[in-house]
mmCIF file of C-alpha atoms and ligand atoms in Angstrom:
data_model
loop_
_atom_site.group_PDB
_atom_site.id
_atom_site.type_symbol
_atom_site.label_atom_id
_atom_site.label_comp_id
_atom_site.label_asym_id
_atom_site.label_seq_id
_atom_site.Cartn_x
_atom_site.Cartn_y
_atom_site.Cartn_z
ATOM 1 C CA UNK A 26 50.540 16.076 21.037
ATOM 2 C CA UNK A 27 50.831 12.861 18.758
ATOM 3 C CA UNK A 28 52.812 10.016 19.976
ATOM 4 C CA UNK A 29 56.056 9.412 17.952
ATOM 5 C CA UNK A 30 55.597 6.549 15.638
ATOM 6 C CA UNK A 31 57.397 3.515 16.504
ATOM 7 C CA UNK A 32 59.772 2.686 13.613
ATOM 8 C CA UNK A 33 58.914 -0.200 11.361
ATOM 9 C CA UNK A 34 61.255 -3.014 10.660
ATOM 10 C CA UNK A 35 62.296 -3.186 7.010
ATOM 11 C CA UNK A 36 64.185 -6.515 6.250
ATOM 12 C CA UNK A 37 65.290 -5.764 2.617
ATOM 13 C CA UNK A 38 65.754 -2.638 0.986
ATOM 14 C CA UNK A 39 64.451 -2.335 -2.688
ATOM 15 C CA UNK A 40 66.955 -3.120 -5.419
ATOM 16 C CA UNK A 41 66.194 0.466 -7.023
ATOM 17 C CA UNK A 42 65.448 3.683 -6.195
ATOM 18 C CA UNK A 43 62.068 3.665 -7.957
ATOM 19 C CA UNK A 44 60.288 3.265 -11.272
ATOM 20 C CA UNK A 45 59.593 5.185 -14.336
ATOM 21 C CA UNK A 46 56.522 4.908 -16.460
ATOM 22 C CA UNK A 47 57.096 3.970 -20.142
ATOM 23 C CA UNK A 48 56.270 6.497 -22.832
ATOM 24 C CA UNK A 49 55.776 9.592 -20.576
ATOM 25 C CA UNK A 50 57.739 12.687 -20.402
ATOM 26 C CA UNK A 51 59.048 12.550 -16.872
ATOM 27 C CA UNK A 52 60.627 15.962 -16.416
ATOM 28 C CA UNK A 53 57.036 17.454 -15.886
ATOM 29 C CA UNK A 54 55.727 15.083 -13.347
ATOM 30 C CA UNK A 55 56.364 15.022 -9.622
ATOM 31 C CA UNK A 56 57.200 11.426 -8.641
ATOM 32 C CA UNK A 57 54.979 9.770 -6.151
ATOM 33 C CA UNK A 58 56.923 9.074 -3.202
ATOM 34 C CA UNK A 59 56.655 5.463 -1.631
ATOM 35 C CA UNK A 60 58.329 5.020 1.732
ATOM 36 C CA UNK A 61 60.653 2.224 2.545
ATOM 37 C CA UNK A 62 58.023 0.501 5.082
ATOM 38 C CA UNK A 63 55.237 0.850 2.268
ATOM 39 C CA UNK A 64 57.571 -0.879 -0.111
ATOM 40 C CA UNK A 65 58.366 -3.554 2.468
ATOM 41 C CA UNK A 66 54.568 -4.203 3.146
ATOM 42 C CA UNK A 67 53.910 -5.013 -0.670
ATOM 43 C CA UNK A 68 56.966 -7.366 -0.748
ATOM 44 C CA UNK A 69 55.756 -9.265 2.254
ATOM 45 C CA UNK A 70 52.173 -9.634 0.931
ATOM 46 C CA UNK A 71 52.296 -9.721 -2.923
ATOM 47 C CA UNK A 72 55.876 -11.056 -3.502
ATOM 48 C CA UNK A 73 56.511 -13.215 -0.309
ATOM 49 C CA UNK A 74 52.985 -14.328 0.022
ATOM 50 C CA UNK A 75 52.471 -13.613 3.697
ATOM 51 C CA UNK A 76 49.250 -13.064 5.519
ATOM 52 C CA UNK A 77 48.739 -9.743 6.948
ATOM 53 C CA UNK A 78 49.200 -10.756 10.681
ATOM 54 C CA UNK A 79 52.432 -12.451 9.816
ATOM 55 C CA UNK A 80 53.848 -9.392 7.927
ATOM 56 C CA UNK A 81 52.870 -7.121 10.586
ATOM 57 C CA UNK A 82 54.826 -9.306 13.166
ATOM 58 C CA UNK A 83 57.968 -9.022 11.022
ATOM 59 C CA UNK A 84 57.591 -5.501 10.718
ATOM 60 C CA UNK A 85 56.889 -4.903 14.265
ATOM 61 C CA UNK A 86 53.619 -3.292 14.096
ATOM 62 C CA UNK A 87 50.036 -3.911 15.065
ATOM 63 C CA UNK A 88 47.763 -5.483 12.230
ATOM 64 C CA UNK A 89 45.816 -2.231 11.861
ATOM 65 C CA UNK A 90 48.865 -0.214 11.327
ATOM 66 C CA UNK A 91 50.122 -2.805 9.016
ATOM 67 C CA UNK A 92 46.926 -2.637 6.790
ATOM 68 C CA UNK A 93 47.142 1.135 6.905
ATOM 69 C CA UNK A 94 50.759 0.974 5.576
ATOM 70 C CA UNK A 95 49.964 -1.645 3.004
ATOM 71 C CA UNK A 96 46.731 0.357 1.622
ATOM 72 C CA UNK A 97 48.953 3.501 1.421
ATOM 73 C CA UNK A 98 51.268 1.504 -0.716
ATOM 74 C CA UNK A 99 48.706 0.091 -3.061
ATOM 75 C CA UNK A 100 47.088 3.741 -3.402
ATOM 76 C CA UNK A 101 50.528 5.044 -4.313
ATOM 77 C CA UNK A 102 50.854 2.474 -7.176
ATOM 78 C CA UNK A 103 47.367 3.275 -8.370
ATOM 79 C CA UNK A 104 48.177 6.825 -8.444
ATOM 80 C CA UNK A 105 51.389 6.193 -10.271
ATOM 81 C CA UNK A 106 49.702 3.846 -12.856
ATOM 82 C CA UNK A 107 46.663 6.214 -13.358
ATOM 83 C CA UNK A 108 48.513 9.582 -13.619
ATOM 84 C CA UNK A 109 51.662 8.244 -15.384
ATOM 85 C CA UNK A 110 53.835 9.359 -12.456
ATOM 86 C CA UNK A 111 57.120 7.811 -11.454
ATOM 87 C CA UNK A 112 57.537 6.306 -8.266
ATOM 88 C CA UNK A 113 60.666 7.191 -6.017
ATOM 89 C CA UNK A 114 61.184 4.879 -3.006
ATOM 90 C CA UNK A 115 62.490 7.092 0.055
ATOM 91 C CA UNK A 116 62.358 7.826 3.669
ATOM 92 C CA UNK A 117 59.736 6.845 6.061
ATOM 93 C CA UNK A 118 59.663 5.667 9.686
ATOM 94 C CA UNK A 119 61.687 2.320 9.794
ATOM 95 C CA UNK A 120 65.027 0.668 10.728
ATOM 96 C CA UNK A 121 66.960 -2.097 8.960
ATOM 97 C CA UNK A 122 68.355 -5.068 10.969
ATOM 98 C CA UNK A 123 71.559 -4.106 9.504
ATOM 99 C CA UNK A 124 73.345 -1.529 7.745
ATOM 100 C CA UNK A 125 72.953 -1.574 3.823
ATOM 101 C CA UNK A 126 74.905 0.204 1.296
ATOM 102 C CA UNK A 127 74.657 0.648 -2.447
ATOM 103 C CA UNK A 128 77.267 0.745 -4.868
ATOM 104 C CA UNK A 129 76.893 4.195 -6.908
ATOM 105 C CA UNK A 130 78.090 2.524 -10.012
ATOM 106 C CA UNK A 131 76.272 -0.730 -10.422
ATOM 107 C CA UNK A 132 73.735 -0.297 -7.928
ATOM 108 C CA UNK A 133 74.315 -3.546 -6.253
ATOM 109 C CA UNK A 134 73.135 -3.874 -2.454
ATOM 110 C CA UNK A 135 75.821 -4.720 0.136
ATOM 111 C CA UNK A 136 74.778 -5.769 3.536
ATOM 112 C CA UNK A 137 76.947 -4.027 6.213
ATOM 113 C CA UNK A 138 80.510 -3.226 5.395
ATOM 114 C CA UNK A 139 81.819 -6.888 5.563
ATOM 115 C CA UNK A 140 85.541 -5.939 5.844
ATOM 116 C CA UNK A 141 85.401 -3.993 2.658
ATOM 117 C CA UNK A 142 84.489 -0.357 1.710
ATOM 118 C CA UNK A 143 84.495 -0.967 -1.950
ATOM 119 C CA UNK A 144 82.100 -2.770 -4.391
ATOM 120 C CA UNK A 145 83.978 -5.945 -5.165
ATOM 121 C CA UNK A 146 82.050 -6.085 -8.605
ATOM 122 C CA UNK A 147 83.287 -2.735 -9.593
ATOM 123 C CA UNK A 148 87.238 -3.150 -8.685
ATOM 124 C CA UNK A 149 88.115 -0.405 -11.303
ATOM 125 C CA UNK A 150 86.042 2.235 -9.559
ATOM 126 C CA UNK A 151 87.444 4.515 -6.925
ATOM 127 C CA UNK A 152 86.744 4.669 -3.216
ATOM 128 C CA UNK A 153 83.700 6.251 -1.809
ATOM 129 C CA UNK A 154 81.583 4.476 -4.100
ATOM 130 C CA UNK A 155 79.244 3.119 -1.409
ATOM 131 C CA UNK A 156 76.270 5.277 -0.026
ATOM 132 C CA UNK A 157 73.980 3.977 2.638
ATOM 133 C CA UNK A 158 70.717 3.141 1.846
ATOM 134 C CA UNK A 159 67.709 4.525 3.814
HETATM 135 ZN ZN1 LIG B 20 79.485 -1.854 -7.983
#
């Protein structure tokens, strides 16, 4: 029996739910699914400029596991680019350091509940506008 996977630490959720290709009809193509930990690995290496061993530590995984996650993320981007498919970022085996919420209206990310249950940028919008990310 396979061991259950240890969950990977993700510090920051992505700002968006995914990406759409430009100039392609989207309705026909199944999106490429990128997991949260795959997104995080790209951010740590290619955006933050970390080395793979540093990034592995931050995500609480071994270096080989990190490399596997990171390579998967690169392959998904290549697939999306070459096949003209959207990328949807969802799911995976990860945990955040803290709870993250997203405003349904303006998509702003809000860390934790911080004493309010509404998006302060969308004061005219009703209650229940925040959804949990992840
Ligand atoms: Zn809002």
